[in-house]
Amino acid sequence: MKRISILFVCMGNICRSPLAEGILRHLVAEAGLTGQFTVDSAGTGGWHEGEPPDRRSIATAQRHGIDISAQRARRIRPGDFRGFDLVLAMDRDNVAALAEIAPPEANIRLFGDAALRTGEDIPDPYYGGPDGFELVYTRLLTGCSSLLETLGVERASCSGNTSSVR
């Protein structure tokens, strides 16, 4: 299998994209394919650069056996468009922001199109409560699992508690 590089992007890189990065890294590790993937996340804005993910994202991930506490927010860089096979934005606003700065050959897709095949935006849970983070986790888990299956990684080979929302 060819090494695949995926970059998840949201606005500040503290809620949705760090969760997506953590989920996909976890699923890839469970499948024994860590060496076959490069997974990262970034934000279209740099307000939180260097900060850990939002405490609610960390707590949500932790409830599902995933540790994202060591991640640090960063702003997308021009080299990311060349360095990643696939750039998955969490919503249409981020797709538009990326399209303004990306070279024409960049592979930018909406997560809801590429991973969920529903065309939906992943809602930003920042201004809500814990239920919003659980909803985002569920959508990201479903999409990341589907994405791996599309790339030829069988979900059935994965174990652990990420397949359910508690």
PDB file of C-alpha atoms in Angstrom:
ATOM      1  CA  MET A   1       0.000   0.000   0.000  1.00  0.00           C
ATOM      2  CA  LYS A   2       1.300   3.451  -0.939  1.00  0.00           C
ATOM      3  CA  ARG A   3       1.805   5.856   1.979  1.00  0.00           C
ATOM      4  CA  ILE A   4      -1.232   8.128   2.235  1.00  0.00           C
ATOM      5  CA  SER A   5      -1.137  11.595   3.786  1.00  0.00           C
ATOM      6  CA  ILE A   6      -4.290  13.280   5.065  1.00  0.00           C
ATOM      7  CA  LEU A   7      -4.673  16.736   6.607  1.00  0.00           C
ATOM      8  CA  PHE A   8      -7.854  17.665   8.485  1.00  0.00           C
ATOM      9  CA  VAL A   9      -8.703  21.371   8.601  1.00  0.00           C
ATOM     10  CA  CYS A  10     -11.125  23.427  10.662  1.00  0.00           C
ATOM     11  CA  MET A  11     -11.089  27.081  11.644  1.00  0.00           C
ATOM     12  CA  GLY A  12      -8.893  27.226  14.750  1.00  0.00           C
ATOM     13  CA  ASN A  13      -7.502  23.669  14.900  1.00  0.00           C
ATOM     14  CA  ILE A  14      -8.704  23.126  18.460  1.00  0.00           C
ATOM     15  CA  CYS A  15     -12.051  21.274  18.167  1.00  0.00           C
ATOM     16  CA  ARG A  16     -12.987  19.345  15.026  1.00  0.00           C
ATOM     17  CA  SER A  17      -9.735  18.784  13.162  1.00  0.00           C
ATOM     18  CA  PRO A  18      -7.750  17.584  16.216  1.00  0.00           C
ATOM     19  CA  LEU A  19     -10.552  15.112  16.963  1.00  0.00           C
ATOM     20  CA  ALA A  20     -10.483  13.885  13.354  1.00  0.00           C
ATOM     21  CA  GLU A  21      -6.695  13.550  13.486  1.00  0.00           C
ATOM     22  CA  GLY A  22      -6.881  11.590  16.745  1.00  0.00           C
ATOM     23  CA  ILE A  23      -9.646   9.311  15.524  1.00  0.00           C
ATOM     24  CA  LEU A  24      -7.951   8.496  12.230  1.00  0.00           C
ATOM     25  CA  ARG A  25      -4.564   7.933  13.894  1.00  0.00           C
ATOM     26  CA  HIS A  26      -6.260   5.579  16.365  1.00  0.00           C
ATOM     27  CA  LEU A  27      -8.068   3.616  13.651  1.00  0.00           C
ATOM     28  CA  VAL A  28      -4.894   3.360  11.579  1.00  0.00           C
ATOM     29  CA  ALA A  29      -2.954   2.109  14.615  1.00  0.00           C
ATOM     30  CA  GLU A  30      -5.653  -0.459  15.389  1.00  0.00           C
ATOM     31  CA  ALA A  31      -5.399  -1.719  11.820  1.00  0.00           C
ATOM     32  CA  GLY A  32      -1.609  -2.023  12.192  1.00  0.00           C
ATOM     33  CA  LEU A  33      -0.971   0.504   9.424  1.00  0.00           C
ATOM     34  CA  THR A  34       0.687   3.387  11.261  1.00  0.00           C
ATOM     35  CA  GLY A  35       3.642   3.342   8.860  1.00  0.00           C
ATOM     36  CA  GLN A  36       1.331   3.638   5.867  1.00  0.00           C
ATOM     37  CA  PHE A  37      -0.303   6.933   6.854  1.00  0.00           C
ATOM     38  CA  THR A  38       0.661  10.489   7.663  1.00  0.00           C
ATOM     39  CA  VAL A  39      -2.175  12.203   9.533  1.00  0.00           C
ATOM     40  CA  ASP A  40      -2.179  15.801  10.744  1.00  0.00           C
ATOM     41  CA  SER A  41      -4.506  18.731  11.327  1.00  0.00           C
ATOM     42  CA  ALA A  42      -4.398  22.492  10.906  1.00  0.00           C
ATOM     43  CA  GLY A  43      -6.599  25.559  11.071  1.00  0.00           C
ATOM     44  CA  THR A  44      -7.406  28.231   8.520  1.00  0.00           C
ATOM     45  CA  GLY A  45      -6.803  30.795  11.275  1.00  0.00           C
ATOM     46  CA  GLY A  46      -3.849  31.122  13.593  1.00  0.00           C
ATOM     47  CA  TRP A  47      -5.570  32.390  16.759  1.00  0.00           C
ATOM     48  CA  HIS A  48      -4.749  29.269  18.779  1.00  0.00           C
ATOM     49  CA  GLU A  49      -1.351  28.407  17.294  1.00  0.00           C
ATOM     50  CA  GLY A  50       0.723  26.367  19.747  1.00  0.00           C
ATOM     51  CA  GLU A  51      -2.220  25.659  22.066  1.00  0.00           C
ATOM     52  CA  PRO A  52      -3.551  22.177  22.877  1.00  0.00           C
ATOM     53  CA  PRO A  53      -6.994  21.173  21.608  1.00  0.00           C
ATOM     54  CA  ASP A  54     -10.038  22.532  23.408  1.00  0.00           C
ATOM     55  CA  ARG A  55     -10.424  20.777  26.781  1.00  0.00           C
ATOM     56  CA  ARG A  56     -13.825  19.455  25.667  1.00  0.00           C
ATOM     57  CA  SER A  57     -12.291  17.835  22.564  1.00  0.00           C
ATOM     58  CA  ILE A  58      -9.602  16.269  24.741  1.00  0.00           C
ATOM     59  CA  ALA A  59     -12.239  14.966  27.186  1.00  0.00           C
ATOM     60  CA  THR A  60     -14.457  13.604  24.407  1.00  0.00           C
ATOM     61  CA  ALA A  61     -11.550  11.790  22.771  1.00  0.00           C
ATOM     62  CA  GLN A  62     -10.399  10.446  26.155  1.00  0.00           C
ATOM     63  CA  ARG A  63     -13.853   8.978  26.845  1.00  0.00           C
ATOM     64  CA  HIS A  64     -13.353   6.909  23.710  1.00  0.00           C
ATOM     65  CA  GLY A  65      -9.816   5.796  24.498  1.00  0.00           C
ATOM     66  CA  ILE A  66      -8.026   8.346  22.320  1.00  0.00           C
ATOM     67  CA  ASP A  67      -5.422  10.775  23.656  1.00  0.00           C
ATOM     68  CA  ILE A  68      -5.123  14.032  21.696  1.00  0.00           C
ATOM     69  CA  SER A  69      -3.678  16.105  24.545  1.00  0.00           C
ATOM     70  CA  ALA A  70      -0.194  16.302  22.992  1.00  0.00           C
ATOM     71  CA  GLN A  71      -1.460  17.866  19.762  1.00  0.00           C
ATOM     72  CA  ARG A  72      -0.826  21.568  19.217  1.00  0.00           C
ATOM     73  CA  ALA A  73      -2.837  23.900  17.018  1.00  0.00           C
ATOM     74  CA  ARG A  74      -1.202  25.271  13.916  1.00  0.00           C
ATOM     75  CA  ARG A  75      -2.216  27.328  10.942  1.00  0.00           C
ATOM     76  CA  ILE A  76      -2.165  25.759   7.503  1.00  0.00           C
ATOM     77  CA  ARG A  77       1.045  26.435   5.569  1.00  0.00           C
ATOM     78  CA  PRO A  78       1.572  26.706   1.804  1.00  0.00           C
ATOM     79  CA  GLY A  79       3.657  23.512   1.820  1.00  0.00           C
ATOM     80  CA  ASP A  80       0.728  21.545   3.222  1.00  0.00           C
ATOM     81  CA  PHE A  81      -1.003  21.641  -0.154  1.00  0.00           C
ATOM     82  CA  ARG A  82       1.964  19.848  -1.736  1.00  0.00           C
ATOM     83  CA  GLY A  83       2.747  17.656   1.269  1.00  0.00           C
ATOM     84  CA  PHE A  84      -0.656  16.044   1.717  1.00  0.00           C
ATOM     85  CA  ASP A  85      -2.519  13.813  -0.725  1.00  0.00           C
ATOM     86  CA  LEU A  86      -5.858  14.886   0.681  1.00  0.00           C
ATOM     87  CA  VAL A  87      -6.920  18.006   2.584  1.00  0.00           C
ATOM     88  CA  LEU A  88     -10.285  17.484   4.296  1.00  0.00           C
ATOM     89  CA  ALA A  89     -12.070  20.610   5.487  1.00  0.00           C
ATOM     90  CA  MET A  90     -14.762  20.330   8.137  1.00  0.00           C
ATOM     91  CA  ASP A  91     -17.184  22.788   6.548  1.00  0.00           C
ATOM     92  CA  ARG A  92     -17.819  24.819   3.413  1.00  0.00           C
ATOM     93  CA  ASP A  93     -16.437  28.028   4.930  1.00  0.00           C
ATOM     94  CA  ASN A  94     -13.096  26.294   5.452  1.00  0.00           C
ATOM     95  CA  VAL A  95     -13.192  24.810   1.946  1.00  0.00           C
ATOM     96  CA  ALA A  96     -13.647  28.355   0.596  1.00  0.00           C
ATOM     97  CA  ALA A  97     -10.843  29.740   2.785  1.00  0.00           C
ATOM     98  CA  LEU A  98      -8.500  26.976   1.621  1.00  0.00           C
ATOM     99  CA  ALA A  99      -9.439  27.457  -2.036  1.00  0.00           C
ATOM    100  CA  GLU A 100      -8.375  31.111  -1.797  1.00  0.00           C
ATOM    101  CA  ILE A 101      -4.810  30.219  -0.777  1.00  0.00           C
ATOM    102  CA  ALA A 102      -4.239  26.811  -2.367  1.00  0.00           C
ATOM    103  CA  PRO A 103      -2.576  26.087  -5.700  1.00  0.00           C
ATOM    104  CA  PRO A 104      -4.946  24.727  -8.363  1.00  0.00           C
ATOM    105  CA  GLU A 105      -3.608  21.162  -8.050  1.00  0.00           C
ATOM    106  CA  ALA A 106      -4.426  20.910  -4.316  1.00  0.00           C
ATOM    107  CA  ASN A 107      -6.827  18.108  -3.424  1.00  0.00           C
ATOM    108  CA  ILE A 108      -9.221  19.924  -1.076  1.00  0.00           C
ATOM    109  CA  ARG A 109     -12.461  18.195  -0.223  1.00  0.00           C
ATOM    110  CA  LEU A 110     -15.296  18.659   2.225  1.00  0.00           C
ATOM    111  CA  PHE A 111     -15.126  15.942   4.908  1.00  0.00           C
ATOM    112  CA  GLY A 112     -18.880  15.420   4.493  1.00  0.00           C
ATOM    113  CA  ASP A 113     -18.386  14.644   0.795  1.00  0.00           C
ATOM    114  CA  ALA A 114     -15.200  12.602   0.865  1.00  0.00           C
ATOM    115  CA  ALA A 115     -15.693  10.665   4.091  1.00  0.00           C
ATOM    116  CA  LEU A 116     -19.415  10.677   4.867  1.00  0.00           C
ATOM    117  CA  ARG A 117     -20.784  10.993   1.323  1.00  0.00           C
ATOM    118  CA  THR A 118     -23.617  13.131   2.706  1.00  0.00           C
ATOM    119  CA  GLY A 119     -22.324  16.576   1.769  1.00  0.00           C
ATOM    120  CA  GLU A 120     -22.884  17.761   5.319  1.00  0.00           C
ATOM    121  CA  ASP A 121     -20.774  20.241   7.214  1.00  0.00           C
ATOM    122  CA  ILE A 122     -19.307  19.043  10.500  1.00  0.00           C
ATOM    123  CA  PRO A 123     -20.724  21.613  12.946  1.00  0.00           C
ATOM    124  CA  ASP A 124     -18.333  23.623  15.093  1.00  0.00           C
ATOM    125  CA  PRO A 125     -19.074  22.599  18.708  1.00  0.00           C
ATOM    126  CA  TYR A 126     -17.020  25.440  20.241  1.00  0.00           C
ATOM    127  CA  TYR A 127     -19.947  27.549  21.476  1.00  0.00           C
ATOM    128  CA  GLY A 128     -22.019  24.610  22.688  1.00  0.00           C
ATOM    129  CA  GLY A 129     -21.867  21.988  25.391  1.00  0.00           C
ATOM    130  CA  PRO A 130     -20.563  18.425  25.684  1.00  0.00           C
ATOM    131  CA  ASP A 131     -23.382  16.991  23.550  1.00  0.00           C
ATOM    132  CA  GLY A 132     -22.095  18.930  20.549  1.00  0.00           C
ATOM    133  CA  PHE A 133     -18.635  17.427  20.963  1.00  0.00           C
ATOM    134  CA  GLU A 134     -20.129  13.924  21.179  1.00  0.00           C
ATOM    135  CA  LEU A 135     -22.128  14.555  18.002  1.00  0.00           C
ATOM    136  CA  VAL A 136     -18.988  15.762  16.218  1.00  0.00           C
ATOM    137  CA  TYR A 137     -17.050  12.734  17.507  1.00  0.00           C
ATOM    138  CA  THR A 138     -19.732  10.387  16.171  1.00  0.00           C
ATOM    139  CA  ARG A 139     -19.765  12.004  12.714  1.00  0.00           C
ATOM    140  CA  LEU A 140     -15.959  12.044  12.557  1.00  0.00           C
ATOM    141  CA  LEU A 141     -15.693   8.407  13.654  1.00  0.00           C
ATOM    142  CA  THR A 142     -18.228   7.366  11.011  1.00  0.00           C
ATOM    143  CA  GLY A 143     -16.407   9.369   8.343  1.00  0.00           C
ATOM    144  CA  CYS A 144     -12.903   8.246   9.296  1.00  0.00           C
ATOM    145  CA  SER A 145     -14.004   4.600   9.352  1.00  0.00           C
ATOM    146  CA  SER A 146     -15.618   5.029   5.928  1.00  0.00           C
ATOM    147  CA  LEU A 147     -12.537   6.803   4.607  1.00  0.00           C
ATOM    148  CA  LEU A 148     -10.315   3.916   5.669  1.00  0.00           C
ATOM    149  CA  GLU A 149     -12.644   1.416   4.034  1.00  0.00           C
ATOM    150  CA  THR A 150     -12.541   3.483   0.827  1.00  0.00           C
ATOM    151  CA  LEU A 151      -8.736   3.348   1.025  1.00  0.00           C
ATOM    152  CA  GLY A 152      -8.857  -0.438   1.417  1.00  0.00           C
ATOM    153  CA  VAL A 153      -8.541  -0.808   5.180  1.00  0.00           C
ATOM    154  CA  GLU A 154     -11.182  -3.106   6.586  1.00  0.00           C
ATOM    155  CA  ARG A 155     -12.923  -1.736   9.683  1.00  0.00           C
ATOM    156  CA  ALA A 156     -13.488  -5.316  10.799  1.00  0.00           C
ATOM    157  CA  SER A 157      -9.750  -5.592  11.447  1.00  0.00           C
ATOM    158  CA  CYS A 158      -9.961  -2.804  13.987  1.00  0.00           C
ATOM    159  CA  SER A 159     -10.775  -3.445  17.623  1.00  0.00           C
ATOM    160  CA  GLY A 160     -11.249  -1.224  20.623  1.00  0.00           C
ATOM    161  CA  ASN A 161     -13.940   1.051  21.927  1.00  0.00           C
ATOM    162  CA  THR A 162     -13.964   3.664  19.178  1.00  0.00           C
ATOM    163  CA  SER A 163     -16.842   1.964  17.376  1.00  0.00           C
ATOM    164  CA  SER A 164     -19.401   3.124  19.915  1.00  0.00           C
ATOM    165  CA  VAL A 165     -20.337   6.369  21.529  1.00  0.00           C
ATOM    166  CA  ARG A 166     -20.740   6.150  25.275  1.00  0.00           C
TER     167      ARG A 166
END
